[in-house]
XYZ file of C-alpha atoms in Angstrom:
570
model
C 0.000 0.000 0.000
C 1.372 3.373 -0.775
C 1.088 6.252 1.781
C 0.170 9.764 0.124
C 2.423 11.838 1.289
C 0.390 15.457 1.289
C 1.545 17.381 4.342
C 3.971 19.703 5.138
C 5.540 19.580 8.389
C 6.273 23.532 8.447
C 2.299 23.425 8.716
C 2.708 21.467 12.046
C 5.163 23.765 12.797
C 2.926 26.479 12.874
C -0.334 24.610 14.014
C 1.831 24.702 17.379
C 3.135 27.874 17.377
C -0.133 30.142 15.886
C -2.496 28.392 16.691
C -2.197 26.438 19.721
C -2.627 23.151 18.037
C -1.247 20.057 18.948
C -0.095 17.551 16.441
C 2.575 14.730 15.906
C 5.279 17.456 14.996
C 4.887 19.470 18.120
C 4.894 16.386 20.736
C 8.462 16.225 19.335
C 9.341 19.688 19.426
C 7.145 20.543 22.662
C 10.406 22.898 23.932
C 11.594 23.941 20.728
C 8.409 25.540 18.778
C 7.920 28.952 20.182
C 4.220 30.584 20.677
C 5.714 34.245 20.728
C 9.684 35.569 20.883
C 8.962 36.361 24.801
C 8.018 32.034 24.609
C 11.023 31.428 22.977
C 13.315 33.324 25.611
C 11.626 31.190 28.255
C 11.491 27.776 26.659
C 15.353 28.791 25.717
C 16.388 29.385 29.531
C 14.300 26.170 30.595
C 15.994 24.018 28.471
C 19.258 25.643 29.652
C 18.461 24.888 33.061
C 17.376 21.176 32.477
C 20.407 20.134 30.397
C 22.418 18.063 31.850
C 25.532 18.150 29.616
C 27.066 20.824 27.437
C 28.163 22.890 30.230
C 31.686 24.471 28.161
C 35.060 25.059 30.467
C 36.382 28.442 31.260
C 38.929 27.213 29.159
C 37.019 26.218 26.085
C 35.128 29.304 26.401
C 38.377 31.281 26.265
C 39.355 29.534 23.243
C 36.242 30.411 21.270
C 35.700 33.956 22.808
C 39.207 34.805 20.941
C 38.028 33.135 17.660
C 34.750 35.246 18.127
C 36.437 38.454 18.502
C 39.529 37.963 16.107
C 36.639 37.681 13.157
C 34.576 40.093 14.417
C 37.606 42.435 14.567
C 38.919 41.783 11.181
C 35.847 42.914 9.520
C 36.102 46.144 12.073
C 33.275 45.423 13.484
C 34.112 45.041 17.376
C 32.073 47.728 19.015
C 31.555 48.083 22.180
C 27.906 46.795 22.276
C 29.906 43.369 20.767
C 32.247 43.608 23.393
C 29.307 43.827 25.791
C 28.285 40.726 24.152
C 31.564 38.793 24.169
C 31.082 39.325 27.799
C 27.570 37.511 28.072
C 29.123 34.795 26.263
C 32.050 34.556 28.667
C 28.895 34.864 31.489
C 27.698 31.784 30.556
C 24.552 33.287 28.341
C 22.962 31.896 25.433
C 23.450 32.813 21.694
C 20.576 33.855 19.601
C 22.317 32.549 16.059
C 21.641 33.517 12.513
C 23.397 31.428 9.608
C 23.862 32.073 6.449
C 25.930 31.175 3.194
C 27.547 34.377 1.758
C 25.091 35.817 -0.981
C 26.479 37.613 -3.982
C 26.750 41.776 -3.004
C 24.891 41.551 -0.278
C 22.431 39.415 -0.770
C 18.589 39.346 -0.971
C 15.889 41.080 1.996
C 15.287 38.184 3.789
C 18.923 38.152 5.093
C 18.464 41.624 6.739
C 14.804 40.683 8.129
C 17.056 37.375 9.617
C 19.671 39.610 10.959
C 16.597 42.366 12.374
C 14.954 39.531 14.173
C 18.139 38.323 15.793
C 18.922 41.827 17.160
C 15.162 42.339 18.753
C 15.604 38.989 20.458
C 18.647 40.021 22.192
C 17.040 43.302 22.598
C 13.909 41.402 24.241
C 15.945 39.192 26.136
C 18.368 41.712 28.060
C 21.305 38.863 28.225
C 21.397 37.152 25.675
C 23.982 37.413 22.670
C 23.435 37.786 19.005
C 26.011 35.835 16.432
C 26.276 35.546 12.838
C 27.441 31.965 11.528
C 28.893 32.086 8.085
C 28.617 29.214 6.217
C 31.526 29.683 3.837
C 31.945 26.351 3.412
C 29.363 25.674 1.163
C 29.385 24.754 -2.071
C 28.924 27.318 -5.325
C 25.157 26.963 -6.259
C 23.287 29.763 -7.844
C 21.255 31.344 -5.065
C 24.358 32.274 -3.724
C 26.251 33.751 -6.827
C 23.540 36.003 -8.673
C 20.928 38.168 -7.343
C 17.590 39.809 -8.612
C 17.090 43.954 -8.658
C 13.403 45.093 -8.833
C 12.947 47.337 -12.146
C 9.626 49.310 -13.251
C 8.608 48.075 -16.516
C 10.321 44.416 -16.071
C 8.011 41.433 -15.373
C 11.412 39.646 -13.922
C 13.227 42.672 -12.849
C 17.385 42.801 -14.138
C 19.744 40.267 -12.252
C 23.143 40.266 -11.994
C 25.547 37.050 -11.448
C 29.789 36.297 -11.518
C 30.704 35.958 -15.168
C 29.225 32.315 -16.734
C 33.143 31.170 -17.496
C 33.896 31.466 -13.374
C 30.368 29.820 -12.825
C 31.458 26.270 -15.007
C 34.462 26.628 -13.330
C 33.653 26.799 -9.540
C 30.130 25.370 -9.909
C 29.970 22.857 -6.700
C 32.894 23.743 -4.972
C 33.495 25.311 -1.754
C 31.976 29.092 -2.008
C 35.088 30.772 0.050
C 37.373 29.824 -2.942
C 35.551 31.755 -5.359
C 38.079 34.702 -6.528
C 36.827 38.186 -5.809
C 35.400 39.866 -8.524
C 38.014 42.004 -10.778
C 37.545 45.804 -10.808
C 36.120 46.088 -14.135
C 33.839 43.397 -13.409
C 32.735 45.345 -10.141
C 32.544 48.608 -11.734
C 30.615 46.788 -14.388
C 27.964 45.732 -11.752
C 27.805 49.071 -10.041
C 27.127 50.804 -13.529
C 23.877 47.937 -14.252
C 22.432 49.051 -10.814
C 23.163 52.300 -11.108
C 21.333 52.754 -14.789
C 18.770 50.779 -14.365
C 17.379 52.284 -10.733
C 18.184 55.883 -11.828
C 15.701 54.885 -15.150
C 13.223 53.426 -12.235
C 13.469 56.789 -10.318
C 12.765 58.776 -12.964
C 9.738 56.636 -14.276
C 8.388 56.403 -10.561
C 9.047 59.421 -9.248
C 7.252 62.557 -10.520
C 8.446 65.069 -7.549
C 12.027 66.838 -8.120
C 13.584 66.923 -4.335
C 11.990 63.220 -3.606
C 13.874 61.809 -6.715
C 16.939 63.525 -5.497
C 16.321 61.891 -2.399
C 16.457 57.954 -3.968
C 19.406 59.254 -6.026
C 21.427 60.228 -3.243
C 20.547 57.164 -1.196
C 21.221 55.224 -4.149
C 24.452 56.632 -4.425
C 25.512 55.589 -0.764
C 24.055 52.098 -1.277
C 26.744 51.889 -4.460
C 29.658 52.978 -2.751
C 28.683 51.051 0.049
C 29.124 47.828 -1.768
C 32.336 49.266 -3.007
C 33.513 50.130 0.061
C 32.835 46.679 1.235
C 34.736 44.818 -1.947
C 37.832 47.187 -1.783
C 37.996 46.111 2.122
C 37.710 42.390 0.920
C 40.601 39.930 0.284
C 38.419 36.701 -0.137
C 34.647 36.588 -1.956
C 32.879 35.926 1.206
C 34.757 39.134 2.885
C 32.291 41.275 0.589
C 29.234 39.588 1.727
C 30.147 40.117 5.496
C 31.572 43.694 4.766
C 28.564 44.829 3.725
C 25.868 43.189 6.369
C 28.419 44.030 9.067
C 28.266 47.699 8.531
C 24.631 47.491 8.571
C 23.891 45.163 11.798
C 27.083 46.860 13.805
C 27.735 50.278 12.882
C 24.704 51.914 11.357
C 22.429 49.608 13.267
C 24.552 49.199 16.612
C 23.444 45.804 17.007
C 26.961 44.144 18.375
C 26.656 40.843 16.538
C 29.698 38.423 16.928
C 30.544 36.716 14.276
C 32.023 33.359 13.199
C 33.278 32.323 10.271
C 32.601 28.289 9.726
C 35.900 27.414 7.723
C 37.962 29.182 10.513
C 40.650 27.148 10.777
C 40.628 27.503 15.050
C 36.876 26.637 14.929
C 37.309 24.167 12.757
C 39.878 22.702 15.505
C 36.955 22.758 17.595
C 34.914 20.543 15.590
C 37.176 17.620 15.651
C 35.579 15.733 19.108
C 32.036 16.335 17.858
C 33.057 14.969 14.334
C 34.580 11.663 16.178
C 30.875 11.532 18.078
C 29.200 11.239 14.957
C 31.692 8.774 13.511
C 31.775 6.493 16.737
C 28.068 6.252 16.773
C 27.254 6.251 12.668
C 25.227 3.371 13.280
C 22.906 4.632 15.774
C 22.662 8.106 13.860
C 21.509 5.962 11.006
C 18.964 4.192 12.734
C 17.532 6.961 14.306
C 17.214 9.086 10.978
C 15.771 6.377 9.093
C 13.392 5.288 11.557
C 12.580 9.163 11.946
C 11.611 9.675 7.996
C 9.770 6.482 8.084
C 7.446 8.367 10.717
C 7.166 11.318 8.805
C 5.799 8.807 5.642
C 3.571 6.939 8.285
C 2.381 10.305 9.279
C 1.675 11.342 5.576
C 4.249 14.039 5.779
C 6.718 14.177 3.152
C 10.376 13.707 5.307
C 12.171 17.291 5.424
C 15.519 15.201 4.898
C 16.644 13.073 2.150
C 16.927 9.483 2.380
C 20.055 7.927 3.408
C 22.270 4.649 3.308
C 23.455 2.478 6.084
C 27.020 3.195 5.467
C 26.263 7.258 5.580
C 28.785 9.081 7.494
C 26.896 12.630 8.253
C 29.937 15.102 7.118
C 31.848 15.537 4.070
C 35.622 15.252 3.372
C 36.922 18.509 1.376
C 39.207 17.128 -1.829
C 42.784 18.534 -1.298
C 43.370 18.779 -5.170
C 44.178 22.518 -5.403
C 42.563 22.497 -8.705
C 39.293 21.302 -7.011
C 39.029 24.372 -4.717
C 38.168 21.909 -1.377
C 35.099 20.063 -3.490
C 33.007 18.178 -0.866
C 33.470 14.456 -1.061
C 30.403 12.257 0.606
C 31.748 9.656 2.416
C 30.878 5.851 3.142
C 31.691 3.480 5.948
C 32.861 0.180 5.491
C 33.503 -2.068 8.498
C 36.721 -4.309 9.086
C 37.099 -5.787 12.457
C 38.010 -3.310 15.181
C 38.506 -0.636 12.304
C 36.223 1.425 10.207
C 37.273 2.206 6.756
C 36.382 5.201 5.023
C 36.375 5.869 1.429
C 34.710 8.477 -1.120
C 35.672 10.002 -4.566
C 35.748 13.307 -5.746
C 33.183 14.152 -8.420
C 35.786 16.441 -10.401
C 39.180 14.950 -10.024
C 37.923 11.147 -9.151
C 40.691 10.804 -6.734
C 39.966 8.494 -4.207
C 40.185 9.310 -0.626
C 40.458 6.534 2.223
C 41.249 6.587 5.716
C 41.276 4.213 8.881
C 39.676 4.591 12.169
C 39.275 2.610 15.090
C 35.506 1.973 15.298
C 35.341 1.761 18.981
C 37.467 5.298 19.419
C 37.973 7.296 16.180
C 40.644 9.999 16.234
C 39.851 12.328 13.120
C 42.894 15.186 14.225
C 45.069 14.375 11.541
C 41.689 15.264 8.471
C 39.379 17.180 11.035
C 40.471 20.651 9.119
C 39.120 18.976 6.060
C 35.844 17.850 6.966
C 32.733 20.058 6.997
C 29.121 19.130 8.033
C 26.126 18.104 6.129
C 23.096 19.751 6.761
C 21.458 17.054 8.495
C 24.528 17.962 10.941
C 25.504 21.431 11.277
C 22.947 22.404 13.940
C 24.667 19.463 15.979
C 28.298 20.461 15.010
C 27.282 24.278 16.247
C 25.107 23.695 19.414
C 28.055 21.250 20.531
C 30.999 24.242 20.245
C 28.316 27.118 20.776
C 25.745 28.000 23.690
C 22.809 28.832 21.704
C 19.373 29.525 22.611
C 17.458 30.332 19.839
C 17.930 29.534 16.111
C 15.852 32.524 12.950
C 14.764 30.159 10.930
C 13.773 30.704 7.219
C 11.512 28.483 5.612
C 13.238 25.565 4.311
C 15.402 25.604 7.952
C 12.326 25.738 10.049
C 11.100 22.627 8.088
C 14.185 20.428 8.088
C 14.532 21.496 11.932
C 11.116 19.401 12.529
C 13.135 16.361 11.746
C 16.696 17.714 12.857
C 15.535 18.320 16.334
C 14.121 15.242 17.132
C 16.799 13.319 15.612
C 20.237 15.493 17.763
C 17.573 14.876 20.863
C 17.724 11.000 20.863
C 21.232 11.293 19.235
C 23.115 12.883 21.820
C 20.638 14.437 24.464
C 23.640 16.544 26.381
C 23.800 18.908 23.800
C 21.597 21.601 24.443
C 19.702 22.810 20.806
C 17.454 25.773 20.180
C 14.549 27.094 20.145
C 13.686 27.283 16.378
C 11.684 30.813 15.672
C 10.928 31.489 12.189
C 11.041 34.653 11.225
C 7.921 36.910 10.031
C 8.317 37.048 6.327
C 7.744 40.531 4.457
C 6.466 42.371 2.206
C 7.073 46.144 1.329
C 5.572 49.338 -0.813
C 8.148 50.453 -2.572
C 8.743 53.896 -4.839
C 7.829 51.163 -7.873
C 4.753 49.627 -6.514
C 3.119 52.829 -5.076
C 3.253 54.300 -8.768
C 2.214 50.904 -10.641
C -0.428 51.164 -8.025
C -1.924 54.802 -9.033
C -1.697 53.394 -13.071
C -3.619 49.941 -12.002
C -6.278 52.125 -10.229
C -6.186 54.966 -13.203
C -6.798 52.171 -15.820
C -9.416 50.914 -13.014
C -8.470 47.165 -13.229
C -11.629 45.445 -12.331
C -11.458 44.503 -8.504
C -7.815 45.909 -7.902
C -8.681 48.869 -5.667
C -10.831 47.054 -3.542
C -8.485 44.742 -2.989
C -5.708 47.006 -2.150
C -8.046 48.688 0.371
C -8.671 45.662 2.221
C -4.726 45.281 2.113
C -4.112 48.609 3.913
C -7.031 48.306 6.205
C -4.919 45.534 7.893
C -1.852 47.376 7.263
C -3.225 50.376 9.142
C -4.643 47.937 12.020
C -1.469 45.854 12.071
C 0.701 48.965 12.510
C -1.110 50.918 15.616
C -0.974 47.667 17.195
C 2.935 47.913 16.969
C 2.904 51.559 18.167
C 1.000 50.859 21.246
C 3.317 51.222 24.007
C 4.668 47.618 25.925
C 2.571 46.541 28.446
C 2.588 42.813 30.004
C -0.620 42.784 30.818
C -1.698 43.386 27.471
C 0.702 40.409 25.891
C -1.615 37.621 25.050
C -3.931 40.066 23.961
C -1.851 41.650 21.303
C -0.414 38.277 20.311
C -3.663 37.181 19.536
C -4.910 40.550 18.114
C -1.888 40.454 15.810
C -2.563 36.817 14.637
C -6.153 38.105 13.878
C -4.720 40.932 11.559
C -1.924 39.084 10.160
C -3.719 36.634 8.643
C -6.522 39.116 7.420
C -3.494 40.694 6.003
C -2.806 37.540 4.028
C -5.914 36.290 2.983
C -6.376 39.886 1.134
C -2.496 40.002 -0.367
C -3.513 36.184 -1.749
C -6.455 37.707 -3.341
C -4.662 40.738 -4.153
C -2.551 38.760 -6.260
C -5.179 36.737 -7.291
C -7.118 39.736 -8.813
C -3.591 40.632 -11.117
C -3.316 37.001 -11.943
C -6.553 36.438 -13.128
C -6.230 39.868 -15.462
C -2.651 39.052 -16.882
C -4.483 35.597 -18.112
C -7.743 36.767 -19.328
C -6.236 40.103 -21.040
C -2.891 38.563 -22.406
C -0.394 40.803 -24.430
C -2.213 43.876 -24.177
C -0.074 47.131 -22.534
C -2.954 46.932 -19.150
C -1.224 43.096 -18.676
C 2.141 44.542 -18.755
C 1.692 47.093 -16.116
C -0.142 43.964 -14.094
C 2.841 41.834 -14.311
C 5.295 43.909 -13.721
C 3.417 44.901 -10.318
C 2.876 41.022 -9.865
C 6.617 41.060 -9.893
C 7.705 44.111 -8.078
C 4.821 43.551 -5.099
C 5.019 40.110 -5.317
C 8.659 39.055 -6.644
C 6.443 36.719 -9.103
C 9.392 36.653 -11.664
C 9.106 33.077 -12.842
C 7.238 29.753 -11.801
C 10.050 28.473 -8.894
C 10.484 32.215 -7.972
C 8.104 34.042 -5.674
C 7.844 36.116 -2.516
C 9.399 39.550 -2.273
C 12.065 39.660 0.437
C 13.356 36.300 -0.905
C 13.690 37.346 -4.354
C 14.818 41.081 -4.549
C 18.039 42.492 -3.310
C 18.628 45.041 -0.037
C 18.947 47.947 -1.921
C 15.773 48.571 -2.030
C 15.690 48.957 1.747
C 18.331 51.309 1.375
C 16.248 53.286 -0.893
C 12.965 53.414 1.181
C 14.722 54.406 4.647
C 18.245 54.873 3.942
C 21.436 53.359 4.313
C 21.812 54.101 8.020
C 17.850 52.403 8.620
C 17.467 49.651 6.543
C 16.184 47.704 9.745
C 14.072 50.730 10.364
C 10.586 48.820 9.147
C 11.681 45.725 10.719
C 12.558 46.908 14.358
C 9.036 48.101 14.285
C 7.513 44.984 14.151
C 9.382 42.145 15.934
C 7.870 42.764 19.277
C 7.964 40.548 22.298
C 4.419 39.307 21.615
C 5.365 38.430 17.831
C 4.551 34.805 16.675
C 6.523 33.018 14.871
C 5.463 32.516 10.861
C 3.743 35.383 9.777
C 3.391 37.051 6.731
C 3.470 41.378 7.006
C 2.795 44.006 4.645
C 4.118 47.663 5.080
């Protein structure tokens, strides 16, 4: 009999933490779902305080306090509010921890909104530390080497990418080998931006000094990613430069950061890596018998299916002509040893090793292995204190199987509370004017529908502007719930209304201006891309609030009574 797989844990997920609902997801995530970012704090302390293990040495903590402040200080960004924070980490306080790959010049929204959430939790929390994990160990995929630009008149807005040569070239290896781009090629991208948002201003923008106004903020968003690749000596330097300067110095939000390949933190890795090689055979077991669960539950399993002979972390090919490709490695048993073997994909050398089964020692490779994602969150909550984990989407889902499985893995290691962050959505200079041409050319049902869209954005945002009061904190939660999905229901039909138009009216000038607002409101720019934040780059925050306030919109709205899931419109 075959099980139809139709439900998406991340809809457990937030059965639990919106609505109140339990379900088979949340009995195994009953400390790790959060209601609210004030439940998250307090489900983070209480699973501090019931852990048994993980407690890290004054020693250990020494070692990684240096390794947190010798990368925060090369990028320049050691203020004192990070000092304050290296100091709660020394204190024995949890992390609040954002990850992320590098993203091409900056990256896309959604890494800001990731970053803003992080900085209100520590702000909520009072002693608790923010921290950035780079990822630079990664391999080169294309989310993380182009990026999209919203554009007036473009159903798919402009994008921008390394050259295709240096894409065949690096595709699949590790990300932090990528070359920095020349200075043609980053004058070249400055000059694309440049042209094609001044055209935008000028077709968006009828008033003289507020044009002036994008222009100049334009202008400081440019040299700011210029700034941040003349300050670079390896490609993910530029992404860090640039999200640095916002979180630390124009925000002041004292992140520590910490880069993944760092070869001291790597060092640190090595006795967790041995863990998960001495007990590969019980990891297996548990995962498998996990995603059978998920299939019994009719969930499809937010991890892939594995072998027997898995080992859960890769082995980085030492070709130099490679650039440290990842190598997946298998076990094979013989006697009191373990052998194990795996081939890289690009230079099909073979790489095999011996290790005593009973008590591997990995020192002699440990600064050549890097984790899977079925392990990271292990490999970090075992070197790092953290509390609580921003989650995007695809995180937040795997996490519903991660959890569980680190839990019965190795239950000493405290992990975190996963909060997924509020995805959003923004009116920009380009929407409000394709907005006043959709109404002018009175597109059956748009208006009303965009009324109904800032009725809740109204309602939504004196709700935010009422002054704290606990008293009032379940009743705001579930007020906000209430108008958040109001919110949503009338974007869907929003969108709906322009969908529906595009098809019936195809090819005629009305469509255009319909899909390019489908794209600019909605970041519909083909079939496997949608959502705003997720598809459009930061400097269009830059643009609405300036460079110094791009988390302007977003401090506004993670209060301590904010669930966990929700979609906003401003």
């Amino acid at each position: 009999m075959t099980i139809q797989l139709t439900s998406d844990p991340i809809q457990s997920y937030k059965k639990w933490a919106i609505e109140g609902k339990n379900n088979w997801v949340s009995e195994k995530m009953r400390y790790y779902i959060p209601s609210s970012m004030q439940d998250a704090i307090k489900l983070a302390r209480l699973n501090q305080s019931t852990n048994s293990g993980n407690f890290f040495t004054d020693e250990y903590r020494e070692q990684l306090g240096k390794i947190f402040q010798r990368i925060t200080q090369k990028y320049h960004l050691f203020t004192d509010k990070a000092q304050s924070h290296l100091e709660m980490f020394y204190q024995n306080r949890l992390g609040i921890e954002v990850a992320h790959q590098p993203k091409f010049l900056g990256g896309e929204r959604f890494v800001y909104n990731k970053l803003a959430c992080g900085s209100a939790f520590a702000d909520h929390a009072g002693e608790m530390f923010p921290f950035f994990y780079m990822a630079d160990y990664d391999k080169v995929h294309p989310e993380l080497i182009k990026t999209h630009f919203s554009l007036c008149n473009s159903q798919s807005g402009f994008n921008l990418s390394i050259p295709p040569i240096q894409e065949n070239e690096y595709n699949g290896t590790r990300i932090k080998d990528l070359p920095l781009p020349s200075t043609q090629e980053m004058n070249e991208y400055l000059r694309k931006i440049e042209k094609q948002y001044k055209f935008s201003i000028s077709s968006s923008v009828s008033d003289n000094w507020e044009r002036k106004m994008y222009e100049e903020r334009l202008d400081s968003a440019l040299l700011h990613i210029k700034n941040s690749w003349i300050k670079s000596t390896e490609y993910p330097d530029i992404f860090l430069n640039i999200a640095g300067f916002f979180s630390n110095i124009a925000s002041d939000q004292g992140y520590l950061f910490l880069s993944a390949s760092d070869p001291d933190y790597r060092r640190l890795l090595i006795p967790h890596y041995e863990i998960l090689m001495k007990n590969r055979t019980n990891y297996f077991q548990i995962y498998d018998s996990l995603r059978q669960d998920f299939t019994n539950q009719g969930m499809v399993p937010p991890l892939r299916e594995i072998a027997s002979n898995f080992i859960p972390f890769f082995y980085e090919c030492q070709n130099p002509n490679c650039y440290h490709n990842r190598i997946q490695l298998h076990a094979e048993s013989n006697g009191s040893k373990t052998v194990v073997k795996g081939t890289c994909t690009l230079c099909k050398n073979e790489v095999e090793f011996e290790v005593s089964t009973s008590n591997p020692d990995l020192t002699g490779i440990g600064q050549n292995l890097t984790p899977r994602v079925e392990s990271r969150q292990y490999l970090v909550s075992s070197t790092v204190p953290i509390g609580v984990h921003i989650a995007g989407t695809g995180e937040a889902r795997y996490y519903t199987m991660g959890i569980p499985l680190m839990k019965k893995f190795d239950a000493s290691v405290m992990l975190p509370v996963i909060y997924f962050y509020n995805k959003t959505t923004m009116n920009t200079m380009i929407t409000r004017n394709l907005e006043q041409q959709m109404i002018d050319l009175q597109i059956p049902g748009f208006f009303d529908g965009l009324k109904d869209v800032m009725k809740n954005v109204g309602k939504f945002n004196k709700l935010c502007k009422k002054k704290d009061n606990v008293d009032e904190f379940d009743k705001r939660r579930i007020k906000a719930i209430d108008i958040l999905t109001s919110m949503h229901t009338a974007m869907g039909q929003l969108e709906q209304i322009c969908t529906n138009y595009v098809k019936s009216h195809p090819e005629t000038p009305e469509s255009k201006i319909v899909a390019c607002y489908l794209s600019n409101m909605f970041g519909k720019i083909t079939k496997e891309k949608h959502g705003q934040e997720a598809v459009f780059h930061w400097i269009d925050l830059a643009l609405k609030n300036g460079i110094s306030h791009i988390y302007d919109d977003y401090k506004k709205y993670y209060k301590a009574w904010m669930p966990p899931g929700m979609n906003i419109t401003f």
